[in-house]
Amino acid sequence: DSGVTQTPKHLITATGQRVTLRCSPRSGDLSVYWYQQSLDQGLQFLIQYYNGEERAKGNILERFSAQQFPDLHSELNLSSLELGDSALYFCASSQGGHSSYEQYFGPGTRLTVT
Amino acid sequence: AQKVTQAQTEISVVEKEDVTLDCVYETRDTTYYLFWYKQPPSGELVFLIRRNSFDEQNEISGRYSWNFQKSTSSFNFTITASQVVDSAVYFCALSEARNYGQNFVFGPGTRLSVLP
């Protein structure tokens, strides 16, 4: 158990809908990362937050947004969902915001868009 | 632009064999970090190792060892005396170190099957 929690575990929704994925980092970790893993795109870095502020952006679509709250939990919002958004979404946390810190991954949220 | 290549899509070995997973990267930065992650059939991602670009020393952790060669832009991973529990998808990743945060690029992964 990495100490990172993600809810929900599974999510099934229809095209055009909006969903919110939630991540709680390990106690003491200030940085949260979001990743998407799909069969055709592989594992992709989406976005990083550190202590409430956006730190780095990867291949995140404009339809997606994220935020980190004062209690350090983070939410990833996916809107106008398309079939291609079906994927496993991982959250990870680390103590600091720099690459030198080890990342701990949550179990993931499996999103299915029908 | 950054890129990570893992040319081996799938590898099958018999238990107790040694196996090497290849990773070749591209980056224009002089300061960067390389990582290996394991994703077992259960689906979670497990961090294995981080190496910065200034440290070319090889590392050994139990049956795992890593060979970092800047001259060939490679960061290969060897499992000695493989076991069935090593069966997983292994990802190599690259991160450029920047003051404002990091941006990770993952390779496509190598699926390792260790047969009893």
Tab-separated table of C-alpha atoms in Angstrom:
chain	number	residue	atom	x	y	z
A	1	ASP	CA	0.000	0.000	0.000
A	2	SER	CA	1.601	3.228	-1.222
A	3	GLY	CA	-0.484	5.482	1.019
A	4	VAL	CA	-1.965	7.296	-1.989
A	5	THR	CA	-5.712	6.872	-2.337
A	6	GLN	CA	-7.837	7.386	-5.407
A	7	THR	CA	-11.587	7.384	-5.755
A	8	PRO	CA	-13.554	6.012	-7.393
A	9	LYS	CA	-11.906	2.768	-8.429
A	10	HIS	CA	-14.100	2.357	-11.467
A	11	LEU	CA	-16.235	4.828	-13.361
A	12	ILE	CA	-18.519	4.174	-16.307
A	13	THR	CA	-20.075	7.120	-18.059
A	14	ALA	CA	-21.391	8.222	-21.430
A	15	THR	CA	-19.846	10.384	-24.107
A	16	GLY	CA	-20.308	14.085	-23.544
A	17	GLN	CA	-20.457	13.757	-19.766
A	18	ARG	CA	-18.174	15.232	-17.112
A	19	VAL	CA	-16.474	13.334	-14.298
A	20	THR	CA	-14.210	14.158	-11.375
A	21	LEU	CA	-11.444	11.891	-10.143
A	22	ARG	CA	-10.089	12.369	-6.678
A	23	CYS	CA	-6.659	11.752	-5.217
A	24	SER	CA	-5.372	11.988	-1.660
A	25	PRO	CA	-1.572	12.062	-1.413
A	26	ARG	CA	0.531	10.345	1.207
A	27	SER	CA	0.714	12.166	4.484
A	28	GLY	CA	3.396	14.846	4.236
A	29	ASP	CA	3.655	14.818	0.451
A	30	LEU	CA	3.171	18.215	-1.154
A	31	SER	CA	3.268	17.255	-4.805
A	32	VAL	CA	0.598	15.460	-6.805
A	33	TYR	CA	0.924	14.143	-10.339
A	34	TRP	CA	-1.717	12.849	-12.722
A	35	TYR	CA	-1.062	10.248	-15.422
A	36	GLN	CA	-3.208	8.612	-18.072
A	37	GLN	CA	-2.614	5.060	-19.257
A	38	SER	CA	-4.410	3.870	-22.361
A	39	LEU	CA	-3.772	1.082	-24.822
A	40	ASP	CA	-3.045	3.345	-27.764
A	41	GLN	CA	-1.250	6.237	-26.028
A	42	GLY	CA	0.620	4.305	-23.380
A	43	LEU	CA	1.492	6.006	-20.096
A	44	GLN	CA	1.353	9.786	-20.303
A	45	PHE	CA	2.087	12.491	-17.786
A	46	LEU	CA	-0.771	14.962	-17.558
A	47	ILE	CA	-0.057	17.541	-14.900
A	48	GLN	CA	1.743	18.218	-11.622
A	49	TYR	CA	0.741	20.334	-8.643
A	50	TYR	CA	2.941	21.357	-5.774
A	51	ASN	CA	1.448	22.806	-2.607
A	52	GLY	CA	-1.604	24.052	-4.427
A	53	GLU	CA	0.098	25.483	-7.476
A	54	GLU	CA	0.462	24.042	-10.940
A	55	ARG	CA	4.095	23.071	-11.505
A	56	ALA	CA	4.293	21.254	-14.820
A	57	LYS	CA	1.999	20.384	-17.664
A	58	GLY	CA	2.283	17.397	-19.939
A	59	ASN	CA	-0.107	16.089	-22.547
A	60	ILE	CA	-3.254	17.296	-20.875
A	61	LEU	CA	-6.188	18.101	-23.133
A	62	GLU	CA	-8.005	21.416	-22.825
A	63	ARG	CA	-11.149	19.475	-21.868
A	64	PHE	CA	-9.288	18.282	-18.774
A	65	SER	CA	-8.441	20.366	-15.754
A	66	ALA	CA	-7.051	19.736	-12.316
A	67	GLN	CA	-6.557	21.480	-9.029
A	68	GLN	CA	-4.961	20.872	-5.681
A	69	PHE	CA	-6.812	22.016	-2.602
A	70	PRO	CA	-5.445	23.492	0.655
A	71	ASP	CA	-5.627	20.064	2.308
A	72	LEU	CA	-3.431	18.863	-0.589
A	73	HIS	CA	-5.911	16.468	-2.113
A	74	SER	CA	-6.307	16.858	-5.851
A	75	GLU	CA	-9.082	16.478	-8.351
A	76	LEU	CA	-8.884	15.816	-12.060
A	77	ASN	CA	-11.904	17.005	-14.014
A	78	LEU	CA	-12.619	15.474	-17.393
A	79	SER	CA	-15.359	17.058	-19.482
A	80	SER	CA	-17.043	16.489	-22.860
A	81	LEU	CA	-15.865	12.931	-22.594
A	82	GLU	CA	-15.044	10.961	-25.706
A	83	LEU	CA	-14.610	7.239	-26.236
A	84	GLY	CA	-10.867	7.779	-26.489
A	85	ASP	CA	-10.744	9.096	-22.932
A	86	SER	CA	-11.338	5.589	-21.640
A	87	ALA	CA	-8.194	4.808	-19.699
A	88	LEU	CA	-6.632	4.136	-16.350
A	89	TYR	CA	-5.878	7.381	-14.536
A	90	PHE	CA	-3.139	7.289	-11.954
A	91	CYS	CA	-2.316	9.788	-9.308
A	92	ALA	CA	1.100	9.886	-7.643
A	93	SER	CA	2.528	11.954	-4.840
A	94	SER	CA	5.978	12.961	-3.719
A	95	GLN	CA	7.443	14.945	-0.866
A	96	GLY	CA	8.887	17.690	-3.031
A	97	GLY	CA	8.225	19.143	-6.441
A	98	HIS	CA	11.477	18.269	-8.087
A	99	SER	CA	12.384	15.231	-10.184
A	100	SER	CA	14.726	14.052	-7.462
A	101	TYR	CA	11.872	12.949	-5.245
A	102	GLU	CA	10.470	9.433	-5.403
A	103	GLN	CA	6.867	9.181	-6.538
A	104	TYR	CA	4.307	6.915	-4.898
A	105	PHE	CA	1.414	5.812	-7.070
A	106	GLY	CA	-2.206	5.251	-6.194
A	107	PRO	CA	-4.156	2.214	-7.426
A	108	GLY	CA	-5.709	4.168	-10.282
A	109	THR	CA	-9.233	4.967	-11.462
A	110	ARG	CA	-10.447	3.033	-14.459
A	111	LEU	CA	-12.659	5.231	-16.602
A	112	THR	CA	-14.862	3.684	-19.251
A	113	VAL	CA	-16.674	5.997	-21.636
A	114	THR	CA	-19.507	4.336	-23.568
B	1	ALA	CA	12.159	17.040	-27.382
B	2	GLN	CA	12.380	14.126	-25.019
B	3	LYS	CA	11.874	10.558	-26.125
B	4	VAL	CA	12.213	7.143	-24.509
B	5	THR	CA	12.490	3.980	-26.551
B	6	GLN	CA	12.040	0.472	-25.249
B	7	ALA	CA	12.602	-1.629	-28.311
B	8	GLN	CA	11.600	-4.908	-26.687
B	9	THR	CA	7.834	-5.121	-26.649
B	10	GLU	CA	7.669	-8.528	-24.990
B	11	ILE	CA	10.240	-10.868	-23.502
B	12	SER	CA	9.723	-14.399	-22.230
B	13	VAL	CA	12.272	-16.197	-20.109
B	14	VAL	CA	12.323	-19.289	-17.988
B	15	GLU	CA	12.697	-18.903	-14.252
B	16	LYS	CA	16.267	-18.414	-13.050
B	17	GLU	CA	17.419	-16.947	-16.350
B	18	ASP	CA	18.958	-13.489	-16.398
B	19	VAL	CA	17.172	-10.894	-18.493
B	20	THR	CA	18.062	-7.364	-19.602
B	21	LEU	CA	15.474	-4.759	-20.497
B	22	ASP	CA	16.758	-2.041	-22.794
B	23	CYS	CA	16.014	1.662	-22.541
B	24	VAL	CA	17.337	4.351	-24.860
B	25	TYR	CA	16.499	7.995	-24.315
B	26	GLU	CA	16.809	11.314	-26.106
B	27	THR	CA	17.048	14.709	-24.484
B	28	ARG	CA	18.759	18.017	-25.141
B	29	ASP	CA	19.105	18.815	-21.460
B	30	THR	CA	22.333	18.182	-19.618
B	31	THR	CA	20.480	17.681	-16.352
B	32	TYR	CA	17.805	15.026	-16.313
B	33	TYR	CA	16.526	12.037	-14.389
B	34	LEU	CA	15.872	8.487	-15.492
B	35	PHE	CA	13.463	6.094	-13.856
B	36	TRP	CA	12.273	2.527	-14.009
B	37	TYR	CA	8.783	1.494	-12.910
B	38	LYS	CA	7.170	-1.917	-12.616
B	39	GLN	CA	3.508	-2.595	-13.337
B	40	PRO	CA	2.549	-6.108	-12.209
B	41	PRO	CA	-0.661	-7.786	-13.438
B	42	SER	CA	-2.546	-6.236	-10.515
B	43	GLY	CA	-2.111	-2.869	-12.241
B	44	GLU	CA	-0.405	-0.643	-9.702
B	45	LEU	CA	2.783	1.215	-10.633
B	46	VAL	CA	5.815	0.594	-8.478
B	47	PHE	CA	8.854	2.862	-8.454
B	48	LEU	CA	12.106	0.909	-8.852
B	49	ILE	CA	14.923	3.396	-9.310
B	50	ARG	CA	15.826	7.008	-10.071
B	51	ARG	CA	19.161	8.074	-11.530
B	52	ASN	CA	20.344	11.603	-12.248
B	53	SER	CA	22.364	12.470	-15.310
B	54	PHE	CA	25.511	13.239	-13.340
B	55	ASP	CA	25.701	9.869	-11.661
B	56	GLU	CA	26.845	7.164	-14.052
B	57	GLN	CA	27.582	4.612	-11.388
B	58	ASN	CA	25.839	1.335	-11.887
B	59	GLU	CA	23.444	0.325	-9.157
B	60	ILE	CA	22.570	-3.038	-7.729
B	61	SER	CA	19.621	-3.819	-5.504
B	62	GLY	CA	19.270	-7.494	-4.765
B	63	ARG	CA	18.588	-9.285	-8.037
B	64	TYR	CA	18.091	-5.967	-9.860
B	65	SER	CA	20.852	-3.951	-11.450
B	66	TRP	CA	20.937	-0.900	-13.679
B	67	ASN	CA	23.531	0.156	-16.213
B	68	PHE	CA	23.544	3.844	-17.126
B	69	GLN	CA	25.705	4.828	-20.085
B	70	LYS	CA	25.545	8.463	-21.123
B	71	SER	CA	27.704	7.819	-24.176
B	72	THR	CA	25.001	5.619	-25.684
B	73	SER	CA	22.039	7.331	-23.959
B	74	SER	CA	20.996	4.054	-22.434
B	75	PHE	CA	19.705	3.013	-19.037
B	76	ASN	CA	19.333	-0.742	-19.101
B	77	PHE	CA	17.787	-2.887	-16.398
B	78	THR	CA	18.920	-6.429	-15.622
B	79	ILE	CA	17.124	-8.976	-13.495
B	80	THR	CA	19.361	-11.786	-12.324
B	81	ALA	CA	17.919	-15.235	-11.625
B	82	SER	CA	14.431	-14.145	-12.652
B	83	GLN	CA	11.396	-15.333	-10.743
B	84	VAL	CA	7.748	-15.712	-11.695
B	85	VAL	CA	6.916	-12.709	-9.495
B	86	ASP	CA	9.043	-10.573	-11.817
B	87	SER	CA	6.404	-10.976	-14.529
B	88	ALA	CA	5.168	-7.461	-15.217
B	89	VAL	CA	5.343	-4.563	-17.616
B	90	TYR	CA	8.408	-2.445	-17.014
B	91	PHE	CA	8.519	1.220	-17.977
B	92	CYS	CA	11.545	3.412	-18.410
B	93	ALA	CA	10.937	7.152	-18.011
B	94	LEU	CA	12.827	10.413	-18.460
B	95	SER	CA	12.328	13.706	-16.708
B	96	GLU	CA	14.043	16.965	-17.481
B	97	ALA	CA	14.922	18.785	-14.275
B	98	ARG	CA	13.543	22.266	-14.236
B	99	ASN	CA	13.053	24.736	-11.454
B	100	TYR	CA	9.360	24.999	-12.143
B	101	GLY	CA	8.649	21.294	-11.953
B	102	GLN	CA	9.148	18.213	-14.016
B	103	ASN	CA	7.699	16.747	-17.138
B	104	PHE	CA	7.835	13.003	-17.495
B	105	VAL	CA	8.059	10.990	-20.690
B	106	PHE	CA	7.542	7.242	-20.503
B	107	GLY	CA	8.678	4.547	-22.862
B	108	PRO	CA	6.080	2.160	-24.291
B	109	GLY	CA	7.000	-0.524	-21.781
B	110	THR	CA	8.391	-4.042	-22.022
B	111	ARG	CA	6.179	-6.936	-20.978
B	112	LEU	CA	8.262	-9.548	-19.201
B	113	SER	CA	6.889	-13.035	-18.720
B	114	VAL	CA	8.838	-15.363	-16.487
B	115	LEU	CA	7.760	-18.941	-16.981
B	116	PRO	CA	8.103	-21.554	-14.244
